[in-house]
Short mmCIF file of C-alpha atoms in Angstrom, two decimals:
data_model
loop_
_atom_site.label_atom_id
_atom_site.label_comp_id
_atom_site.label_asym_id
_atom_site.label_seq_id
_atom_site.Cartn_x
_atom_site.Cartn_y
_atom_site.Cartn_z
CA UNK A 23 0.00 0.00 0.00
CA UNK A 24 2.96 2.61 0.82
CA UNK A 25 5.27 1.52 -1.93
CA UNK A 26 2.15 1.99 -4.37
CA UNK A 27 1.24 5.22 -2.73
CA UNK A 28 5.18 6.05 -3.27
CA UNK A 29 5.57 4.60 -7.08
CA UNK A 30 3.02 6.98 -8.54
CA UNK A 31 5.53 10.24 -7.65
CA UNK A 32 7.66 10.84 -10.13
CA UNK A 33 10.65 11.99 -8.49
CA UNK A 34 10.46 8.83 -6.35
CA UNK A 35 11.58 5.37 -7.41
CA UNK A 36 10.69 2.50 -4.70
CA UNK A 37 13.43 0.04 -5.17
CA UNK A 38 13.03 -2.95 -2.69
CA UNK A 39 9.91 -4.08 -0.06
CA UNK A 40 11.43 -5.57 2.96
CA UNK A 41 9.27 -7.48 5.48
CA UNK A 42 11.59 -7.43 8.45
CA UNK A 43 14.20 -5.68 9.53
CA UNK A 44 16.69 -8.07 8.85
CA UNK A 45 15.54 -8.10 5.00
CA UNK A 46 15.70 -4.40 5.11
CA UNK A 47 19.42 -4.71 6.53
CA UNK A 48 20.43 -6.94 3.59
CA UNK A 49 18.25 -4.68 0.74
CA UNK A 50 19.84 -1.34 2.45
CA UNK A 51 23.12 -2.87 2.03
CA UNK A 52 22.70 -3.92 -1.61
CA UNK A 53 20.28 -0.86 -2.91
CA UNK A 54 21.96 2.11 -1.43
CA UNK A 55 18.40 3.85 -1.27
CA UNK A 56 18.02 7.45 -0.54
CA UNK A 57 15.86 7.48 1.90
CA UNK A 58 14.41 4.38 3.98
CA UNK A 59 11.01 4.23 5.52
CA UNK A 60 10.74 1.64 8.29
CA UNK A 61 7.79 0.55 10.48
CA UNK A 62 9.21 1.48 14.44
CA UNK A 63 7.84 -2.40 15.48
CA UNK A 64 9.98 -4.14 12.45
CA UNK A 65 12.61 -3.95 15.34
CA UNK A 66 13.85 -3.13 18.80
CA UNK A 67 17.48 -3.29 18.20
CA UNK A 68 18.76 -0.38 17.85
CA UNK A 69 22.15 -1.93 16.51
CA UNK A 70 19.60 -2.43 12.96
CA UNK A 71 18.26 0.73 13.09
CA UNK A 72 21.35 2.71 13.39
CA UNK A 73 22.99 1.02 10.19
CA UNK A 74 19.82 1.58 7.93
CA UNK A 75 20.69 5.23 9.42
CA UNK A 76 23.93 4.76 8.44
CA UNK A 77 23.52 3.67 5.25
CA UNK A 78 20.30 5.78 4.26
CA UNK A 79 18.23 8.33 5.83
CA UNK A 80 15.64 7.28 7.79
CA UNK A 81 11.64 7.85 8.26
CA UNK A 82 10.24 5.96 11.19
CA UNK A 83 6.22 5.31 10.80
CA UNK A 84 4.32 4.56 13.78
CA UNK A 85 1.10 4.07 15.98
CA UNK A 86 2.28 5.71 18.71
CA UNK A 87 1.18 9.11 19.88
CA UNK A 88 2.26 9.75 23.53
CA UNK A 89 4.79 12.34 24.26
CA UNK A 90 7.12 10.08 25.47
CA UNK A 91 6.62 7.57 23.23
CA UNK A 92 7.56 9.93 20.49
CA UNK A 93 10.81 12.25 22.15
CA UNK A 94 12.09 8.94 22.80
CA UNK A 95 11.69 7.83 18.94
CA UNK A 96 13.10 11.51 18.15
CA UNK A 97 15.92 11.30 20.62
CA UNK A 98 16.83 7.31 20.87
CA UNK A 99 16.89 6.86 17.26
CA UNK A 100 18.60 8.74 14.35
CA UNK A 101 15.19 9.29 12.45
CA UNK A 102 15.10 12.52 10.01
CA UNK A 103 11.33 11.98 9.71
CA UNK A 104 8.42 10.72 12.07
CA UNK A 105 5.52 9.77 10.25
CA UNK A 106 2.04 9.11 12.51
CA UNK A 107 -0.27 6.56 11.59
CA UNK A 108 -3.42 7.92 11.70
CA UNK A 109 -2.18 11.42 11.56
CA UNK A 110 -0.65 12.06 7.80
CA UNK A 111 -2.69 12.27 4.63
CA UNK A 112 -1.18 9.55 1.55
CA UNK A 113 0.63 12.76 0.21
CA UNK A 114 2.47 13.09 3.17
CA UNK A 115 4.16 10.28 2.48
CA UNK A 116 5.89 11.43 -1.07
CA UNK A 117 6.19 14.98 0.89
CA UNK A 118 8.05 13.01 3.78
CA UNK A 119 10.52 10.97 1.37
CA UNK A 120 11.29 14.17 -0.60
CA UNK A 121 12.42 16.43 2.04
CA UNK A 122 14.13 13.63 3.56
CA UNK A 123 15.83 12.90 0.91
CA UNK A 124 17.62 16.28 0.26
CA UNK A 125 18.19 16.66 4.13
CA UNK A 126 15.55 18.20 5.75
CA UNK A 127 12.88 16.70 8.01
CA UNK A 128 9.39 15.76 8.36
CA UNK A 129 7.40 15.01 11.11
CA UNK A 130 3.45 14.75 11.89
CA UNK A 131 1.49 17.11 13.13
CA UNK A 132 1.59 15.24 16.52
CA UNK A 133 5.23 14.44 16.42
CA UNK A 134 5.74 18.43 15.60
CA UNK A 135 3.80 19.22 18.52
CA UNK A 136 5.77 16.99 21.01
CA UNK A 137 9.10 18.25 19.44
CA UNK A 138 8.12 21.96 19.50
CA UNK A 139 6.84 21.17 23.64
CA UNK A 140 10.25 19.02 24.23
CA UNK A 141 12.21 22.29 23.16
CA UNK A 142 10.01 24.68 25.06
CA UNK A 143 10.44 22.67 28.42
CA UNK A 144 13.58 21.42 28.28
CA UNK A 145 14.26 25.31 28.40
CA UNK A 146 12.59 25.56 31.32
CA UNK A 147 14.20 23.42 33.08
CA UNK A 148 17.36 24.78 32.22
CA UNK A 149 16.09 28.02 33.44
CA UNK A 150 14.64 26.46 36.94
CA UNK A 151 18.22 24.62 37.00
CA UNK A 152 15.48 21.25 37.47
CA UNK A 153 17.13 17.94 36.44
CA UNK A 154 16.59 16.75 32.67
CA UNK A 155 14.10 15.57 30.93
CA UNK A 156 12.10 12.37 30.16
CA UNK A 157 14.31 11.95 26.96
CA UNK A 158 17.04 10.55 28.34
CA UNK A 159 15.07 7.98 30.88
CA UNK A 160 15.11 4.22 30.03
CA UNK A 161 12.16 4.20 27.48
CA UNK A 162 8.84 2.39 28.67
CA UNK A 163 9.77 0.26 25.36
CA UNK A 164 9.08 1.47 21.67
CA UNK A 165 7.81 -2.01 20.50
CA UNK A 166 4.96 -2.51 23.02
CA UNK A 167 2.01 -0.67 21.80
CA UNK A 168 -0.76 -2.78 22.43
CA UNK A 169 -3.24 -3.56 19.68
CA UNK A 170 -1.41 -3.09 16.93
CA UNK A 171 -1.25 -5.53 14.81
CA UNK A 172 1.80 -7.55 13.91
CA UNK A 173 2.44 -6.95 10.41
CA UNK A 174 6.14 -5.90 9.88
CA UNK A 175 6.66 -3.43 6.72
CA UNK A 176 9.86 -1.57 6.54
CA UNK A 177 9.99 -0.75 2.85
CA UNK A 178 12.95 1.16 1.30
CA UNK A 179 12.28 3.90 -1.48
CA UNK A 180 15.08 6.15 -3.94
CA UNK A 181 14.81 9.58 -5.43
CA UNK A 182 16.80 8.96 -8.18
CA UNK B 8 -14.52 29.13 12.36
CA UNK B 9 -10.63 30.15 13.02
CA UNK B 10 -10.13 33.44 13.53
CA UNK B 11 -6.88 34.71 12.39
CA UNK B 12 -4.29 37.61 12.95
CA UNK B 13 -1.54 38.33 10.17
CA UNK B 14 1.41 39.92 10.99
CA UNK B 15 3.80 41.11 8.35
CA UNK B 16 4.67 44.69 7.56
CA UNK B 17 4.78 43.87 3.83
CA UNK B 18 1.48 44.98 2.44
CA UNK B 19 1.25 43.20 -0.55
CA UNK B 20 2.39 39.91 1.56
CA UNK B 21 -0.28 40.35 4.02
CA UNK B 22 -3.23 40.94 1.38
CA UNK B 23 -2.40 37.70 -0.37
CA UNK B 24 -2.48 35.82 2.44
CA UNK B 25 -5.82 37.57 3.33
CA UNK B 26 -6.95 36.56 -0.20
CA UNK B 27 -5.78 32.92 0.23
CA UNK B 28 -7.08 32.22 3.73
CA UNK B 29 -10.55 33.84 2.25
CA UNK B 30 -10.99 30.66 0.24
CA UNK B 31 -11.07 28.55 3.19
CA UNK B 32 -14.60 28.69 4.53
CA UNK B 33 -13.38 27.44 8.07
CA UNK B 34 -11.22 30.62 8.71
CA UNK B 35 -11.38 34.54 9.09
CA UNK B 36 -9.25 37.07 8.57
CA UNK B 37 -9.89 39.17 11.69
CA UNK B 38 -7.19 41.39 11.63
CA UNK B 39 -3.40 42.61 10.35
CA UNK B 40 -0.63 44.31 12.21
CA UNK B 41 2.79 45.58 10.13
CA UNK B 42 5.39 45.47 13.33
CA UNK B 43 5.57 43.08 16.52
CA UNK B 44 4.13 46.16 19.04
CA UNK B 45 0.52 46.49 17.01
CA UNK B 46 0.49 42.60 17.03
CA UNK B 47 0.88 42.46 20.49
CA UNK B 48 -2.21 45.06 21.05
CA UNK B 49 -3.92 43.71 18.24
CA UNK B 50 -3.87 40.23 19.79
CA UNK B 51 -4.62 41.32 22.67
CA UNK B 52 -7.74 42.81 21.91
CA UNK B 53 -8.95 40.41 19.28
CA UNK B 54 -7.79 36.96 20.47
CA UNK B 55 -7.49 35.35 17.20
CA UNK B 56 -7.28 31.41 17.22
CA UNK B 57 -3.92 32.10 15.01
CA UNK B 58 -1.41 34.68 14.39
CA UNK B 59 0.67 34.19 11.58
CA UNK B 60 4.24 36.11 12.81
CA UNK B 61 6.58 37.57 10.09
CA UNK B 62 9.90 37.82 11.87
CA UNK B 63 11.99 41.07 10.28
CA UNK B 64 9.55 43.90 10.93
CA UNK B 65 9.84 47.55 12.22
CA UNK B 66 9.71 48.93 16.27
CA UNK B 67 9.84 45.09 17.27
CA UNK B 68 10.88 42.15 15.46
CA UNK B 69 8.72 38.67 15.43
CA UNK B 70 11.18 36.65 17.73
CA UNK B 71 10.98 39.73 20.52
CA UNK B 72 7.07 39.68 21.28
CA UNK B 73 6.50 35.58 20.40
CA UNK B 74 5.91 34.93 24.14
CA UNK B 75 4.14 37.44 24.90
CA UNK B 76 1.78 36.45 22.11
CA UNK B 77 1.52 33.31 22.81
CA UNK B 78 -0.49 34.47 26.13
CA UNK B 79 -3.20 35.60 23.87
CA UNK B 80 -3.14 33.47 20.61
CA UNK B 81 -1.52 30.25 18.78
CA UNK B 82 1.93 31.36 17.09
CA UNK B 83 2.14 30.59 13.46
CA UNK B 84 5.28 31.67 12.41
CA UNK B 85 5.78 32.84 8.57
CA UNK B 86 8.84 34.20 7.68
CA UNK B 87 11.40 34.17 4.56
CA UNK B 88 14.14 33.52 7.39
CA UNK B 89 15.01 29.94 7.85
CA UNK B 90 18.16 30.18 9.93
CA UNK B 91 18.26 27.59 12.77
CA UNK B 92 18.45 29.73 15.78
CA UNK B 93 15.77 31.93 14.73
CA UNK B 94 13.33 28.92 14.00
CA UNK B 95 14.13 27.26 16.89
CA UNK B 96 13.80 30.78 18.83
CA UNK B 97 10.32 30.93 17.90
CA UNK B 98 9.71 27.29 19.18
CA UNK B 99 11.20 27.26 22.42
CA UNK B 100 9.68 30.93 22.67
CA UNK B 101 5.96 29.20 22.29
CA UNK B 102 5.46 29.26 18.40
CA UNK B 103 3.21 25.89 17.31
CA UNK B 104 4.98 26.01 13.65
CA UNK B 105 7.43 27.32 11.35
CA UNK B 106 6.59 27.91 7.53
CA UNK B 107 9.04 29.72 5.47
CA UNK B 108 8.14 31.74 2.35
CA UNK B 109 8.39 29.94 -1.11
CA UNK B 110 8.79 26.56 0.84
CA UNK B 111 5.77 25.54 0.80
CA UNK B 112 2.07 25.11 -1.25
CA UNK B 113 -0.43 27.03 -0.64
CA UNK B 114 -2.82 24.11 0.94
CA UNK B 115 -0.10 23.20 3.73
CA UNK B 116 -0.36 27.09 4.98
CA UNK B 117 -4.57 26.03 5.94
CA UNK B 118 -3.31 22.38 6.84
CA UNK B 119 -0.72 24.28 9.08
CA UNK B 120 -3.07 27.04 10.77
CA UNK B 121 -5.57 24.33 11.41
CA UNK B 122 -3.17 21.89 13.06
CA UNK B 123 -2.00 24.87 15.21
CA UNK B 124 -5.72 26.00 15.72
CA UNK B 125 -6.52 22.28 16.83
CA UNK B 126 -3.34 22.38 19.58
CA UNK B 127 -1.20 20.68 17.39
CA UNK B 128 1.92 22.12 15.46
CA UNK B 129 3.29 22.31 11.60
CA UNK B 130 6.96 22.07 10.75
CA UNK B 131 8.01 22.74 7.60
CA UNK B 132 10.55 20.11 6.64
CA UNK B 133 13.23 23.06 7.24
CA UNK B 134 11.85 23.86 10.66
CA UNK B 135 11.63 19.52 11.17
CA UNK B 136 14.94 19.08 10.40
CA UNK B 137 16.33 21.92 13.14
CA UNK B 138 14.24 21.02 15.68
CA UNK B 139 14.98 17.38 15.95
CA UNK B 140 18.66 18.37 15.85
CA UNK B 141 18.26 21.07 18.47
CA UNK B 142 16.11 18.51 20.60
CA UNK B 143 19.07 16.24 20.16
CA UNK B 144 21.68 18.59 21.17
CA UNK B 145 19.84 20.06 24.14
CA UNK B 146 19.42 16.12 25.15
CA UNK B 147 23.34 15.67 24.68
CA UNK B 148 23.72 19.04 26.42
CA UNK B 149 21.46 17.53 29.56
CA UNK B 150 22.98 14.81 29.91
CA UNK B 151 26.32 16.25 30.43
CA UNK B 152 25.13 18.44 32.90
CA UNK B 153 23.76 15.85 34.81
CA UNK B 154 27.16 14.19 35.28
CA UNK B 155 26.61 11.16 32.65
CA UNK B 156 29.15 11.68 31.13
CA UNK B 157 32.10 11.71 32.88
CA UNK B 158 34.62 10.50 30.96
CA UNK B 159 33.89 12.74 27.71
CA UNK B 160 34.02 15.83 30.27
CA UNK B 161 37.40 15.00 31.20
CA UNK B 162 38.22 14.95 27.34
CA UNK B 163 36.99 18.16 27.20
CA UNK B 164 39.02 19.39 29.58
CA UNK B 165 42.16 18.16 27.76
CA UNK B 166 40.89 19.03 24.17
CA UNK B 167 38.37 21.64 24.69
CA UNK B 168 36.68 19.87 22.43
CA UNK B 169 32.22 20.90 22.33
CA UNK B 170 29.92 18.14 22.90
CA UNK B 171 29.06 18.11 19.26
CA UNK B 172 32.90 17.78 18.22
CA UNK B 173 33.27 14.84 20.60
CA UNK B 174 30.25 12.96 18.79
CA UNK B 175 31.56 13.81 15.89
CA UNK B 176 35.44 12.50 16.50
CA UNK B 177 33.87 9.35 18.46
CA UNK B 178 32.04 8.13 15.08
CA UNK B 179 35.21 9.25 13.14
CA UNK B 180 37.17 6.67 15.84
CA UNK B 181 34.60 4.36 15.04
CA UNK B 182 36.17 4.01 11.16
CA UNK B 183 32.67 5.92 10.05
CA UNK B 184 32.40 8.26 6.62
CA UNK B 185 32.05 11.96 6.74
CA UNK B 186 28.67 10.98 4.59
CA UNK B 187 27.77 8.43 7.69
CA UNK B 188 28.71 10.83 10.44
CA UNK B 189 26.38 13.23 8.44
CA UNK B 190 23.20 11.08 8.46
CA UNK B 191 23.87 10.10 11.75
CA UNK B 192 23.88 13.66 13.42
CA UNK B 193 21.56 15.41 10.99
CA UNK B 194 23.94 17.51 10.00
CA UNK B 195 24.85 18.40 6.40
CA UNK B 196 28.83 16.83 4.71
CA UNK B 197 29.88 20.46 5.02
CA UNK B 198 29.27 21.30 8.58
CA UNK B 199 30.54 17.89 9.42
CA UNK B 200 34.12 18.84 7.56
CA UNK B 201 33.82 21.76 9.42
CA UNK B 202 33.47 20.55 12.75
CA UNK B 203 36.51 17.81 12.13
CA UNK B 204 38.54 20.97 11.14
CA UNK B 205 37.99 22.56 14.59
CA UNK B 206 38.68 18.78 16.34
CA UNK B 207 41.62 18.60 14.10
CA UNK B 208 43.23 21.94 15.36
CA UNK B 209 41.81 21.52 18.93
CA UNK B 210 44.25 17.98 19.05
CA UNK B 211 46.90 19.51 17.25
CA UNK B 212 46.95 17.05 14.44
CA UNK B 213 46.59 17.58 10.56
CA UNK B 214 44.77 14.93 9.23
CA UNK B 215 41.92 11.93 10.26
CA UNK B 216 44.23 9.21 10.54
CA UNK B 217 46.38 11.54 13.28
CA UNK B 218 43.34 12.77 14.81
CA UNK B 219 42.04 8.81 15.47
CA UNK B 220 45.43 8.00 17.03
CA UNK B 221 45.43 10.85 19.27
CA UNK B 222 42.16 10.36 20.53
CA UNK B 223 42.13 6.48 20.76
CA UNK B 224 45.49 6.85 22.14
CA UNK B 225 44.71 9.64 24.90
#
């Protein structure tokens, strides 16, 4: 459904589907893409995550919508996009990989509004001298979001 | 029905925007200000859902009287300035989104006002990009001064090296790419080179190979 919401764009050629993170490891590692778009319950290691970052720029999707849930993603990971089930329309998508892909950022609505809040209060704790924030706290666990369902679907897209 | 303010002391800028917004039957134009002091009273009086700030403007700029408007109304900011301190200046000053001029179509400016209008926020993929690196190095910045990292502080005291410089040399240690350390940080090839330029001179060496040794070897 994303890689055919991605192939009609012209600027944007989808060049491998990956169904785990592992597969996305290997395709990343052959494909060079651009940019690569990966589902945030494909994995928990962080070890994967990092070398997809490494080796494209990354675009985390996910179900979650809680502050914390989402600094962490924004802070834990090295995403340049945060995409919010639920809270992007399908352009958003093509609109995500592009800016991504020549090295600016895109996030959700939501995610915006937690990053714009993170900023504001981790300035005011710096100005109350108060210890710092959630964002560095161990994480109440990225892969635990109950209810979602268990379909794994890291895909990997170029701008050619 | 939104009710909007636009601030911008560019006539023709603010009259366009009045004209676009008009074809959204969801919002109204309730009033326009030219400089950061009439927005302030203007907001004041008329409480508009939205403002949308201009930042360079006569008697008071948009990044001086953000906070205060934020007491009265949700902070759009539209400006053709896209530098990083000023964008994340209006965030951490209360703003709910950044759009900058000729960045962006027409539709995301109503997607953006009614995201901010709804309590939510719009970042242009400029203003994305700098606030999930300034989030990032605020976090790095925290957790230094809450003591966790010990060991890098006592590099700094021998190199003088910035936090930022430190991540920076520790990937380059690691055996990774200018291109990797890029994606990585967020940070564009060029600011990377700079930043191992500074490292380079702060360890006295004169190229990456030197500047590994000296600080695996320290």
């Amino acid at each position: 459904m994303i890689g055919a919401a991605l192939s009609n764009h012209s600027q944007i050629e989808v060049v491998g589907l990956a169904g785990d993170a592992r597969q996305a490891l290997a395709l990343t590692r052959r494909l060079s893409p651009t940019v690569t778009l990966l589902d945030n319950r494909a994995t928990r290691d962080l070890h994967q995550v990092n070398e997809l970052a490494d080796r494209s720029s990354l675009i985390m999707m996910t179900r979650r919508t809680e502050h914390r849930a989402l600094v962490a993603l924004l802070l834990r990971t090295p995403v340049r996009g945060l995409l919010v089930h639920g809270h992007f329309e399908p352009s958003d998508l093509a609109s995500a990989v592009t800016a991504v892909a020549s090295g600016l950022g895109w996030l959700s609505p939501v995610a915006a509004a937690v990053a714009a809040s993170a900023l504001r209060d981790a300035k005011d704790d710096r100005a109350s001298c108060g210890p710092a924030d959630d964002a560095t706290a161990p994480d109440s666990g990225d892969g635990h979001a109950s209810g979602d369902s268990p379909s794994r679907m890291p895909r990997a897209a170029r701008n050619p | 029905m939104i009710d909007i303010l636009i601030v911008d002391d560019n006539p023709i800028v603010r009259a366009a925007l009045r004209g676009y917004l008009a074809s959204a039957d969801d919002m109204a134009v309730v009033g326009e200000a030219g400089d950061g002091r009439t927005a302030l009273s203007s907001a004041q009086r008329l409480r508009p859902a939205v403002t949308l700030l201009d930042h360079r403007m006569p008697i008071a700029d948009g990044l001086s009287v953000v906070t205060q408007l934020t007491g009265h109304t949700a902070v759009l900011a539209l400006t053709s300035d896209s530098g990083e301190e000023l964008i994340s200046g209006m965030l951490r000053g209360g703003a709910r989104g950044y759009l900058v001029h000729g960045e962006f179509e027409p539709v995301e400016l109503l997607r953006a006002v009614r995201a901010v209008a709804a309590g939510q926020a719009w970042l242009s993929p400029r203003g994305a990009a700098v606030t999930i690196s300034a989030l990032r190095d605020q976090a790095l910045r925290d957790r230094e001064t809450a003591g966790h990292a010990d060991r890098i502080r006592r590099m700094q005291d021998e190199f003088g090296l910035t936090p930022r410089e430190r991540e920076v040399v520790e990937l380059l240690d690691a055996g990774h790419s200018n291109a990797a350390i890029a994606r990585r940080l967020l940070l564009t090839e060029k600011t990377v080179k700079n930043h191992l330029n500074r490292v380079f001179a702060k360890l006295g060496v004169s190229n990456r190979t030197e500047a590994t040794m000296r600080w695996s070897g320290r």
